[in-house]
Coordinates of C-alpha atoms and ligand atoms in Angstrom, one line a residue:
X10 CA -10.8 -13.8 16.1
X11 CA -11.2 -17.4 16.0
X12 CA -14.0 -19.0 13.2
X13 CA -15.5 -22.3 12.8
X14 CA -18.1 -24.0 10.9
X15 CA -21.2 -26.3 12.7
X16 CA -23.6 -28.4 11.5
X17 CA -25.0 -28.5 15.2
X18 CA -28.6 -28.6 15.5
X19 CA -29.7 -25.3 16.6
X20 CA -30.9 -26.8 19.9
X21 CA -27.7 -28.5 20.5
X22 CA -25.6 -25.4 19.9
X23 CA -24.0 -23.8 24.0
X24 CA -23.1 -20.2 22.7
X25 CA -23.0 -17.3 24.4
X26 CA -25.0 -15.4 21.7
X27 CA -27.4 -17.0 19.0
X28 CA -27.4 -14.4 16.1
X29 CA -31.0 -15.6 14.3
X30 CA -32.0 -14.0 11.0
X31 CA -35.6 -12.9 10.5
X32 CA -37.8 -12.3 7.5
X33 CA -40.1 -9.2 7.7
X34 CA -43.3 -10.9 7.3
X35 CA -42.2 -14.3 6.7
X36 CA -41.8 -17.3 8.3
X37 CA -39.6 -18.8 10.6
X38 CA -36.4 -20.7 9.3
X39 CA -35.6 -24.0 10.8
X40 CA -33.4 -23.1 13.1
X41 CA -35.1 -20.0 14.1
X42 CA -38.0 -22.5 14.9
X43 CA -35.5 -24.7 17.2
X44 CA -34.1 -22.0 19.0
X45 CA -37.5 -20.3 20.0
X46 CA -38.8 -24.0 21.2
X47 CA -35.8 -24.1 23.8
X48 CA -36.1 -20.3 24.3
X49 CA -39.7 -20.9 25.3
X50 CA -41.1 -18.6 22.9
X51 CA -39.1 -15.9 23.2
X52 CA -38.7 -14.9 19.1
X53 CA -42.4 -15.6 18.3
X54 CA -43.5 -13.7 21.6
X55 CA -41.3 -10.7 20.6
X56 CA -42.7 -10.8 17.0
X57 CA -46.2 -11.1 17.7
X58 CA -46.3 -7.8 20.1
X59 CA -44.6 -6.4 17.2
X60 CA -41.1 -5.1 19.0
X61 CA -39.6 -6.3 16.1
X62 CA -40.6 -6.4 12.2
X63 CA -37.6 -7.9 10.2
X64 CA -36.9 -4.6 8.1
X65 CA -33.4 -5.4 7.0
X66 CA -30.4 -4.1 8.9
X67 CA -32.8 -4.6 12.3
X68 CA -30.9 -5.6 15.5
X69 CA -32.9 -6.6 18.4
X70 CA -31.3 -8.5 21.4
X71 CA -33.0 -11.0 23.6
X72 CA -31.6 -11.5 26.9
X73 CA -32.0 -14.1 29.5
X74 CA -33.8 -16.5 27.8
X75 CA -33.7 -20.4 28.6
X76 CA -32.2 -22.7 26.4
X77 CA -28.4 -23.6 24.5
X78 CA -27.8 -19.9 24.0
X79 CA -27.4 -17.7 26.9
X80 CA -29.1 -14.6 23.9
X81 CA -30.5 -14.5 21.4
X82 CA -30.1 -12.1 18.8
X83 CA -32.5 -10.8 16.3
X84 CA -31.2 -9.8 12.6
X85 CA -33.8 -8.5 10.2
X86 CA -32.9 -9.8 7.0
X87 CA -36.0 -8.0 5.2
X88 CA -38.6 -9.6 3.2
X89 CA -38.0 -13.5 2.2
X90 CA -38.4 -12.3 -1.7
X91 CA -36.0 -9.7 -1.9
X92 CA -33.6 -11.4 0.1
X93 CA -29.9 -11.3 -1.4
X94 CA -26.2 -11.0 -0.7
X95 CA -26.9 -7.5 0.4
X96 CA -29.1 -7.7 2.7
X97 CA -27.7 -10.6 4.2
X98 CA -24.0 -9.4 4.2
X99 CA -25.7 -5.9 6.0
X100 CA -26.9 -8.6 8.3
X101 CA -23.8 -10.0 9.3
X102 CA -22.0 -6.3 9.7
X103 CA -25.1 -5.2 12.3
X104 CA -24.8 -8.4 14.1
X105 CA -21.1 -8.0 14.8
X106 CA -21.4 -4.5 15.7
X107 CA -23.7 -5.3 18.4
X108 CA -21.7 -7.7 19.4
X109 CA -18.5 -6.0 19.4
X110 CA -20.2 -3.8 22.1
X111 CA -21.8 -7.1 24.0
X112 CA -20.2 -8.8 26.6
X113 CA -20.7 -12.6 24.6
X114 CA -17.2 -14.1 24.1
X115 CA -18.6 -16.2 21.5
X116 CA -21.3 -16.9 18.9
X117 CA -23.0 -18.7 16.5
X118 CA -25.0 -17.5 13.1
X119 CA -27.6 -18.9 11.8
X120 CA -28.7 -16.6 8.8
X121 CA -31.5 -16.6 7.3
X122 CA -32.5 -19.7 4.8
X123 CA -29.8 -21.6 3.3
X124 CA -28.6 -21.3 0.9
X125 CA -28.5 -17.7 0.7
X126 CA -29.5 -16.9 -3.3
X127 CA -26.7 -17.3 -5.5
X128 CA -24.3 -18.1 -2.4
X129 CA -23.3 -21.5 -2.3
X130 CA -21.7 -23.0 1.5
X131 CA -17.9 -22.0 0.1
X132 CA -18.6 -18.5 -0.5
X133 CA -21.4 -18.0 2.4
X134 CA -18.6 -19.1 4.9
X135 CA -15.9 -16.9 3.6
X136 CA -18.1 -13.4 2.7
X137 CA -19.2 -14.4 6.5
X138 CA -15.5 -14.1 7.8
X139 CA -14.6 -11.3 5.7
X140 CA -17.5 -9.5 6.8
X141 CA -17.1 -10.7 10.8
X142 CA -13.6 -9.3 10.2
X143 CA -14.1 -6.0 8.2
X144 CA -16.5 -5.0 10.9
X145 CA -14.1 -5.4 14.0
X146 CA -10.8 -3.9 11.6
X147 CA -9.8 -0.9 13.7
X148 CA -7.5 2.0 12.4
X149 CA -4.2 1.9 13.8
X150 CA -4.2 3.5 16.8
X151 CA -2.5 7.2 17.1
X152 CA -5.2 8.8 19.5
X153 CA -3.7 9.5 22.7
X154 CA -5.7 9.2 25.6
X155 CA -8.5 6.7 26.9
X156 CA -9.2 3.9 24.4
X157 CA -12.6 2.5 23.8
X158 CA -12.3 -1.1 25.3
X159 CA -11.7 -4.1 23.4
X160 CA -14.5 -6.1 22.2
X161 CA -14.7 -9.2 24.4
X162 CA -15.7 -11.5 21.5
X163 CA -13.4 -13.9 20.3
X164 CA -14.9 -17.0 18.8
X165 CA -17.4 -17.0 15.9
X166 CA -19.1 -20.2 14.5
X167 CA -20.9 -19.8 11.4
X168 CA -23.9 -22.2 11.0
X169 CA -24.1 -24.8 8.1
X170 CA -26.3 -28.0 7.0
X171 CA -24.0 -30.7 7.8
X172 CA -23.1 -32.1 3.9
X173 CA -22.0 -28.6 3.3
X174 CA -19.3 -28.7 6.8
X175 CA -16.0 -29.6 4.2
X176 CA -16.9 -26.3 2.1
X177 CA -17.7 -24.2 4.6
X178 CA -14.4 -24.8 6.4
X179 CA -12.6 -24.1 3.7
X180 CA -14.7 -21.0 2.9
X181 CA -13.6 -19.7 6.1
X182 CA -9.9 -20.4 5.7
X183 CA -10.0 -18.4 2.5
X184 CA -11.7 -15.8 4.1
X185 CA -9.4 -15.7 6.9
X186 CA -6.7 -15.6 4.6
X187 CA -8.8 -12.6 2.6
X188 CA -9.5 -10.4 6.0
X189 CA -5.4 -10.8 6.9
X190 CA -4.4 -9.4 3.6
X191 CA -7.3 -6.5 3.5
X192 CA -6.6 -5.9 7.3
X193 CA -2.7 -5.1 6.5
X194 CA -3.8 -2.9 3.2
X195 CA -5.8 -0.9 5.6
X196 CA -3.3 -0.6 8.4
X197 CA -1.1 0.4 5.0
X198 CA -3.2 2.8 3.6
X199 CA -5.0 4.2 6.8
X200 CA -1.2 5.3 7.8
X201 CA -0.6 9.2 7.1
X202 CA 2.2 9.9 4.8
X203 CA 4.5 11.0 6.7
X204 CA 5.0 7.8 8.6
X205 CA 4.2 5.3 5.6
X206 CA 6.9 6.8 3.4
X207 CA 8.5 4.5 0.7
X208 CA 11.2 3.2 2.9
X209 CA 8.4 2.4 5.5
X210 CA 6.8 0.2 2.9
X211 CA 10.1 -1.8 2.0
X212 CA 10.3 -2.1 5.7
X213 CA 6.7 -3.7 5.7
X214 CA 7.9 -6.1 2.5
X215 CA 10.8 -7.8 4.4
X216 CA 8.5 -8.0 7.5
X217 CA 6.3 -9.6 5.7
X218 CA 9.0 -12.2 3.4
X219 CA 9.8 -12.5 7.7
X220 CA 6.7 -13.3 8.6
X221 CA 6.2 -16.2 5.9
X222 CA 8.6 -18.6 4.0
X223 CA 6.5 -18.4 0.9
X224 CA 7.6 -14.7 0.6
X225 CA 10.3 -13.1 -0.8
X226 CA 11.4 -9.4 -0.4
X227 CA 13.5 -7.2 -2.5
X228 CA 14.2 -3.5 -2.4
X229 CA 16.0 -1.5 -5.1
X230 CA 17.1 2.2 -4.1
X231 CA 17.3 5.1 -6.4
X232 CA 20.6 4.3 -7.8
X233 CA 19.3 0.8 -8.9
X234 CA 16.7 2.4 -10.1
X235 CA 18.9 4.7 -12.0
X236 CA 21.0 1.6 -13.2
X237 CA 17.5 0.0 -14.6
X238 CA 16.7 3.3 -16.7
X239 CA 13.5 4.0 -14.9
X240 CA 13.7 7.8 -16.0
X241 CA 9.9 7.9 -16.0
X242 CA 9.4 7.1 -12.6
X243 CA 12.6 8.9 -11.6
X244 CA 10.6 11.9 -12.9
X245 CA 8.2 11.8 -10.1
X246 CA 10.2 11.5 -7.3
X247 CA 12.5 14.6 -8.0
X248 CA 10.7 16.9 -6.1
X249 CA 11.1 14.8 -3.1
X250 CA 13.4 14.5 -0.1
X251 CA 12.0 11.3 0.7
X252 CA 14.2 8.7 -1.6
X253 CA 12.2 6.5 -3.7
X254 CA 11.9 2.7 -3.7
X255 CA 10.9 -0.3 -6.3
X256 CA 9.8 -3.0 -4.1
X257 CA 9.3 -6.6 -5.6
X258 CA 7.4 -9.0 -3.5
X259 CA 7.2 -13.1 -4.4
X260 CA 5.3 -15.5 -3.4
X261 CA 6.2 -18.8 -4.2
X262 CA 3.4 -21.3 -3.7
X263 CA 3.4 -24.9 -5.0
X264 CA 3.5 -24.2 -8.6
X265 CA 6.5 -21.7 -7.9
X266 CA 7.8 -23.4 -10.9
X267 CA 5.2 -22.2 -13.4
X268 CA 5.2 -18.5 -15.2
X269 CA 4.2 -15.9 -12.7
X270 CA 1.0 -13.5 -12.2
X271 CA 2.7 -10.2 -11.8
X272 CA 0.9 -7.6 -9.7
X273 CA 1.9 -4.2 -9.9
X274 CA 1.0 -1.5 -7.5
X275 CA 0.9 2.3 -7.5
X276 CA 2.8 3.5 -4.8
X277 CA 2.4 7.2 -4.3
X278 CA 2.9 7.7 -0.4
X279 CA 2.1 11.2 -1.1
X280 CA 0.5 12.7 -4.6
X281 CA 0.1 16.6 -4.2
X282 CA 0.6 17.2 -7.8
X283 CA 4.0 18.5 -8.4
X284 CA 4.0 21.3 -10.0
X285 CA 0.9 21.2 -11.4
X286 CA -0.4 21.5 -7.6
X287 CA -3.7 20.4 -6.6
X288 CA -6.3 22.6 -4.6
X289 CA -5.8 22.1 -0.7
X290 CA -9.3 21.4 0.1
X291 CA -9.3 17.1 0.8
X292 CA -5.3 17.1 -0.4
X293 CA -5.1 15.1 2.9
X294 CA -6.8 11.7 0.8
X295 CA -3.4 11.9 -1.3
X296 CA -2.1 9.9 1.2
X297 CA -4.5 6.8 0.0
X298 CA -2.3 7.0 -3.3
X299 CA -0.7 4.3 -2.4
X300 CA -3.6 2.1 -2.1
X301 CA -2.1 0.2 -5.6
X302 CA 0.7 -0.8 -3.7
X303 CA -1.1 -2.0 -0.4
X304 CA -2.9 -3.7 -2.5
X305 CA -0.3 -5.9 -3.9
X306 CA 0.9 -6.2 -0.2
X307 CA -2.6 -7.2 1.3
X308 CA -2.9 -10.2 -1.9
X309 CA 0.7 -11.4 -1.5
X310 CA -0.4 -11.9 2.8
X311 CA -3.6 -13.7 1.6
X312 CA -2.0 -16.2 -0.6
X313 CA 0.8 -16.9 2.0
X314 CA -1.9 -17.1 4.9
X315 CA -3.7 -19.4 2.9
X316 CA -1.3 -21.6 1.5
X317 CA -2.6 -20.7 -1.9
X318 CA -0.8 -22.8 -5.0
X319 CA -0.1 -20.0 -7.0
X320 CA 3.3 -18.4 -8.6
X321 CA 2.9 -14.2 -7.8
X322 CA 5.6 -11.2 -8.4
X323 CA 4.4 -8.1 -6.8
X324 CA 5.9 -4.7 -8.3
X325 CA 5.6 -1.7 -6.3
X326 CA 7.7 1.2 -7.3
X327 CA 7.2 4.1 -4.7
X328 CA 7.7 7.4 -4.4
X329 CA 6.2 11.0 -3.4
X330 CA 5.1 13.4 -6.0
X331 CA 6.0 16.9 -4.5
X332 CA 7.1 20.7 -6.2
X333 CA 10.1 21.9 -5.3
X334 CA 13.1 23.7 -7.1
X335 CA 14.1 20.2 -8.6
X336 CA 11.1 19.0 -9.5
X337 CA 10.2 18.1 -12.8
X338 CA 8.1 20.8 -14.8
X339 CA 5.4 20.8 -17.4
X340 CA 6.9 20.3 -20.6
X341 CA 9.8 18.3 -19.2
X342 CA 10.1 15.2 -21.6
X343 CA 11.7 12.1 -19.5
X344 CA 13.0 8.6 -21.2
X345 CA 10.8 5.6 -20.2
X346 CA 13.3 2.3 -19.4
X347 CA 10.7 0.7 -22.3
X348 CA 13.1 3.8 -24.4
X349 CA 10.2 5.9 -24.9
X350 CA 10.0 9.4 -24.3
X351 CA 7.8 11.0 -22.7
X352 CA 6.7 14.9 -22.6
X353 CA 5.0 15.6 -18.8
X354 CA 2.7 18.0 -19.7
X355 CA 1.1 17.4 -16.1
X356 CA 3.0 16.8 -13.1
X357 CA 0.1 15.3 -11.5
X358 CA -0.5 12.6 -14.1
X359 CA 2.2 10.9 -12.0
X360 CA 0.8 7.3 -11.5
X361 CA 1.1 6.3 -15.1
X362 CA 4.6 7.6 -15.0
X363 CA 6.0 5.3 -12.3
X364 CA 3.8 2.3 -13.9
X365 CA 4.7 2.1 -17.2
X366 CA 8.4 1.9 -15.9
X367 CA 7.2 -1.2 -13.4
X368 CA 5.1 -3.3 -16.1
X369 CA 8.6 -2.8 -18.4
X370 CA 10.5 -4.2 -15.4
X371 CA 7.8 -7.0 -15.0
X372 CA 8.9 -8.2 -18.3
X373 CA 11.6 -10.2 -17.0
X374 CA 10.0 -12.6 -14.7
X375 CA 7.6 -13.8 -18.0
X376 CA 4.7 -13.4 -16.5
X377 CA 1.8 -15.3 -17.8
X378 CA -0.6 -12.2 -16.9
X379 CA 0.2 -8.5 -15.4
X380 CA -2.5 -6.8 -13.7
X381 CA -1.4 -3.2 -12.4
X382 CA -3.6 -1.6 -9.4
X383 CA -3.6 1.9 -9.1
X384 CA -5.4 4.9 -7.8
X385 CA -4.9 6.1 -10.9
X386 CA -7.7 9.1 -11.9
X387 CA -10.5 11.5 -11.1
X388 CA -12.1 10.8 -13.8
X389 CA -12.7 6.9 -13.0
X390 CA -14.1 8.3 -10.0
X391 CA -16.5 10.3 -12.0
X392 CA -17.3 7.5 -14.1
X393 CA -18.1 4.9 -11.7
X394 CA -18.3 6.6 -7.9
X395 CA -17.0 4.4 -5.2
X396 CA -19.0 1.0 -5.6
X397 CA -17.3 -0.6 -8.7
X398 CA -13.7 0.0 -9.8
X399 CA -12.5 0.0 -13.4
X400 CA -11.4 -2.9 -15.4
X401 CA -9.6 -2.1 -18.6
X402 CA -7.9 -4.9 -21.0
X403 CA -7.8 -5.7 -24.2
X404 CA -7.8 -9.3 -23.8
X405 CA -11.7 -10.7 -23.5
X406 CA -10.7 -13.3 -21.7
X407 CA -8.4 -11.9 -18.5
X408 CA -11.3 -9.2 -18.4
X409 CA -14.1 -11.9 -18.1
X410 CA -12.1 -13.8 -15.6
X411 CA -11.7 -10.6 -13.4
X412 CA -15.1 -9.4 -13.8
X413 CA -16.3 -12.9 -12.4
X414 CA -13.9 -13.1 -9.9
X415 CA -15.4 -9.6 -8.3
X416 CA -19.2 -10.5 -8.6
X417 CA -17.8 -14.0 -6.5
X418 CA -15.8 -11.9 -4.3
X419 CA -18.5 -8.9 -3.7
X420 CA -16.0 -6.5 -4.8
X421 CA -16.6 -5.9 -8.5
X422 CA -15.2 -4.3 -11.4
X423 CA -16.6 -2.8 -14.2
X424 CA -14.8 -3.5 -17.8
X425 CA -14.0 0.1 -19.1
X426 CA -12.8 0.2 -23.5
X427 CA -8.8 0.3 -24.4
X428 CA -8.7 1.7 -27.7
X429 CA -6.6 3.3 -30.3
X430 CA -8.8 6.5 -30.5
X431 CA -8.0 6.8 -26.9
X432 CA -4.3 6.4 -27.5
X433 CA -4.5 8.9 -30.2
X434 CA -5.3 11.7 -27.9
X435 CA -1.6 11.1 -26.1
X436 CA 0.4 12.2 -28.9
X437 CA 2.9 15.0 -28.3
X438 CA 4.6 17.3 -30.9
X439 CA 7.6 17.0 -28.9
X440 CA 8.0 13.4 -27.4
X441 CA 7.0 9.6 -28.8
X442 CA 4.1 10.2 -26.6
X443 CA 2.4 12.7 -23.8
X444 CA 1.2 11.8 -20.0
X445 CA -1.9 13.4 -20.6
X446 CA -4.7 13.7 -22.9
X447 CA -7.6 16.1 -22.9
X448 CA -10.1 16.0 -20.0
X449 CA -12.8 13.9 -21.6
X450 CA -12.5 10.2 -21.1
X451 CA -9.3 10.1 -18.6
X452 CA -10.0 7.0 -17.0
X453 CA -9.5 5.7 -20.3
X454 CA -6.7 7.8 -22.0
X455 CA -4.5 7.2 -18.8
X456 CA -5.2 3.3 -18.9
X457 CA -4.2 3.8 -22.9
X458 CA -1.0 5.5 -21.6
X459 CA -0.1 2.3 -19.7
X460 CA -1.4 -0.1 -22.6
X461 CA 1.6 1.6 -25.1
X462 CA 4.3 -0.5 -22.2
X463 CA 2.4 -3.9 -22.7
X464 CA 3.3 -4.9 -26.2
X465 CA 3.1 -8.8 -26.0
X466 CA 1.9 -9.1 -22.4
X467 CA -1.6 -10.6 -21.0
X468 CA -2.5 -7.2 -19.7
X469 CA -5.1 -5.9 -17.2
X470 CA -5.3 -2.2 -15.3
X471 CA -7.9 -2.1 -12.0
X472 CA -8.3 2.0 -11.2
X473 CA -9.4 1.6 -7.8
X474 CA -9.7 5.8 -7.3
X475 CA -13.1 5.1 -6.0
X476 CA -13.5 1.9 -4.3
X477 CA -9.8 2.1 -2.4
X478 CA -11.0 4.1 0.5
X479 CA -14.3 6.2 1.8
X480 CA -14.3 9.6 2.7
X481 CA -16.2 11.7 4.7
X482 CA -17.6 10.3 8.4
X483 CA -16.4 6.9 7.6
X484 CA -12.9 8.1 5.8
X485 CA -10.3 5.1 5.3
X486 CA -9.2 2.7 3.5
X487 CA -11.8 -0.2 2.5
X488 CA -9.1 -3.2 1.7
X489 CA -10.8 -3.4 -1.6
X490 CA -9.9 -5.3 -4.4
X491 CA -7.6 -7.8 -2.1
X492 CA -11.1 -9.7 -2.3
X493 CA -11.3 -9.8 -6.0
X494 CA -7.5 -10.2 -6.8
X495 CA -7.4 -13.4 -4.5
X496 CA -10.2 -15.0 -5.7
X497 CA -9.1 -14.5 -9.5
X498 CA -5.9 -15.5 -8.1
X499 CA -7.3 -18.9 -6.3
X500 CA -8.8 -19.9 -9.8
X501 CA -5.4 -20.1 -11.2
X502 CA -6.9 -19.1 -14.8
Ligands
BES21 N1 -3.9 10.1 -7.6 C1 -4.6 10.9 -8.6 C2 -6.0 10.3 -8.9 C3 -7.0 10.4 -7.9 C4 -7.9 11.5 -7.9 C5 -7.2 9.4 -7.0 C6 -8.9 11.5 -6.9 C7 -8.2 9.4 -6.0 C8 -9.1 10.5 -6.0 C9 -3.8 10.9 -9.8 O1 -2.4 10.9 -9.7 C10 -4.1 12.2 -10.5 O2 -3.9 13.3 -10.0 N2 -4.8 12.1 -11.7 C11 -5.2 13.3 -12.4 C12 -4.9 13.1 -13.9 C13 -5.0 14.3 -14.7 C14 -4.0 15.3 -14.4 C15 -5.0 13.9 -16.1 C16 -6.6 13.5 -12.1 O3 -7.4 12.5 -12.1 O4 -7.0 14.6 -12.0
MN22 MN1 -1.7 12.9 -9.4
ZN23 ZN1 -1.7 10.1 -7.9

């Protein structure tokens, strides 16, 4: 898909499709106005016999009409005063849905009034592309059999006052950049575990160090993982035939020089529980445990796509967590590479095992911040359902930066406490500390786990359990929080 910004007059604008956004009883916008004028009354004629009201997420096409555009198509963006990011973003997904089904090659938005509240040109533009793109992201393809056929559209222009043209275009770079890395953590993520194994994702890292010079690859195996003294994360994968990998990503932008962000991803191709085995019923969603590490994967594309300045390490240790005669046990106690041990009173408290061994490993590269992504817990997804994820840091200021960063992005986080009463809970009678705590508060006690490896570090955990895919009708992955993490990222803070 191909984007670009005008500052065309309506009037002036040949497209194959003129998407127009329309208040429910308000008035016209300008360019609404314009494009009815050449259309010869089309819009107002369609409005006033009340085919169409304006009720948000409202798609009305208007065919063969004179004029620039050979259609015209009718968005309701609901009424003028509660109009917002929502509405408007819900827009943009009905428009491109319609089109995706339409025979227009190309088209042209013009959305509502501009600027859209609390969106300035920079960030209408790139929510526009993300959007356009999230819309037309299909699951890789493993149906046999006739496909649906391709949409035909292939060129989008997103309409802008003219002073605003410079922002806009770079809006839609960034947002290009955005939908390429949330497109490949999708394709990651939507893969079943048995195909996206841990050696198929240090496959996918030295494609992608392949498919950019900014990007580096490195893959350790499980004797240099051995060598390192990763017992914790060594733990996980001993129920396993599948060998494990630690996966370190770079990308070296212009300030390659400077201390790193490190990013480190949960990469659990497979979480069944171990030992401590969990139910059957939805077991198949286990395979989205790795949506830490596609994370890291989809940011690291973004930055190279866009050219982004920045210094970044991605970590991903993967691995499968499966019972078996080796596996590790309840009660096991393993030695962290950090030195501590570690009593595994529950197999399937497995993320925090292989993470604490990657932030000690990200110690070397000095970062000047570690954030860690990870699917980590139920209880996050009890907490805060699927629309925000969970922030948790003990420095003010890394939290505030990464709460902003998601309200910019539409793809928030909400900041979750780190605190020694937490921590308390992990002690074991047995080992310097234990992988679990009781059931009450386990977003937090697990996130306290991983703060007892970050001694000295600028530290920040995302639990993306409920924002990292949707299940149900619409299961898969949602390339969520590639949107916050670059645009934290972009700010260089
Ligand atoms: N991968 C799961 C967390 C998870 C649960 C992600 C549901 C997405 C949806 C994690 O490894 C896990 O099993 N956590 C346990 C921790 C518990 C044993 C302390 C959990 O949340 O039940
Ligand atoms: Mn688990
Ligand atoms: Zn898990």
């Amino acid at each position: 898909m191909q984007f670009h910004a005008t500052g065309a007059p309506a009037g002036r604008q040949r497209t194959a499709c003129a998407v127009v956004g329309i208040h429910e009883r308000g008035q016209l916008t300008a360019s609404a106005r314009e494009l009815d004028r050449h259309a010869g009354g089309a819009i107002s004629r369609v409005l006033r016999r009340g085919d169409f009201s304006g009720k948000a997420g409202e798609v009305m096409p208007v065919l063969g009409v004179a004029g620039p555009a050979e259609r015209l198509l009718l968005i309701g963006l609901g009424p003028d005063g509660k109009y917002s990011r929502k509405t408007w973003r819900s827009g943009v997904t009905a428009a491109v849905q319609w089109l995706a089904r339409s025979g227009a090659r190309d088209a042209v938005l013009y959305l509502g009034r501009e600027p859209v509240p609390g969106l300035d040109p920079y960030y209408a533009a790139r929510l526009t592309v993300e959007s356009v793109a999230g819309a037309l992201y299909r699951i890789p393809d493993l149906k046999t059999g006739r496909k649906p056929p391709r949409p035909r559209l292939a060129r989008v222009g997103v309409a802008v006052p003219t002073e605003a043209l410079a922002e806009a275009r770079r809006g839609i770079r960034d947002g290009e950049g955005i939908a390429a890395g949330s497109a490949l953590m999708r394709d990651l993520a939507n893969l079943p575990a048995n195909v996206c194994t841990p050696s198929h994702l240090a496959t996918a890292a030295r494609r992608l160090a392949r498919e950019h010079r900014s990007i580096r690859a490195r893959v350790l195996d499980r004797a240099a993982i051995r060598r390192l003294g990763m017992g914790s994360f060594l733990s996980v994968t001993r129920g396993s035939e599948e060998p494990p990998r630690l996966i370190v990503l770079e990308y070296r932008g212009t300030r390659r020089r400077t201390a790193p962000v490190v990013l480190v991803g949960k990469g659990v191709t497979f979480d069944t529980g171990g030992i401590s085995l969990k139910q059957s019923g939805g077991m198949d969603e286990m395979k989205f445990d790795m949506s830490g590490a596609a994370s890291v994967f989809g940011t690291i594309k973004a930055l190279a796509t866009i050219g982004a300045a920045e210094h970044v390490v991605g970590i991903v240790p993967a691995c499968e967590n499966m019972p078996s005669g080796r596996a590790t046990k309840p009660g096991d106690i393993v030695t962290s590479m950090a030195g501590k041990t570690i009593e595994v009173l529950n197999t399937d408290a497995e993320g925090r095992l292989i993470l604490c061994d990657a932030l000690t490993y990200a110690r070397r590269f000095k970062p000047r911040a570690v954030v860690d992504i990870a699917t980590l817990t139920g209880a996050c997804v009890i907490a805060l359902g699927a629309h925000y994820c969970g922030l948790f840091s003990p420095d003010d200021a890394l939290a505030a930066g990464l709460t902003a960063a998601g309200e910019r992005a539409d793809d928030r986080a909400w900041r979750m406490p780190v605190a020694e009463e937490y921590a308390d809970l992990l002690k074991s009678n047995f080992a310097d500390l234990a992988n679990v705590a009781g059931r009450d508060g386990g977003a937090i006690t697990a996130a306290c786990f991983l703060w007892k490896f970050t001694d000295g570090l600028r530290w920040a955990h995302l639990d993306i359990a409920g924002t990292a895919y949707l299940s149900g009708k619409q299961k898969g992955s949602t390339g969520r929080p590639v949107p916050l993490l670059v645009d934290w990222l972009l700010r260089g803070e």
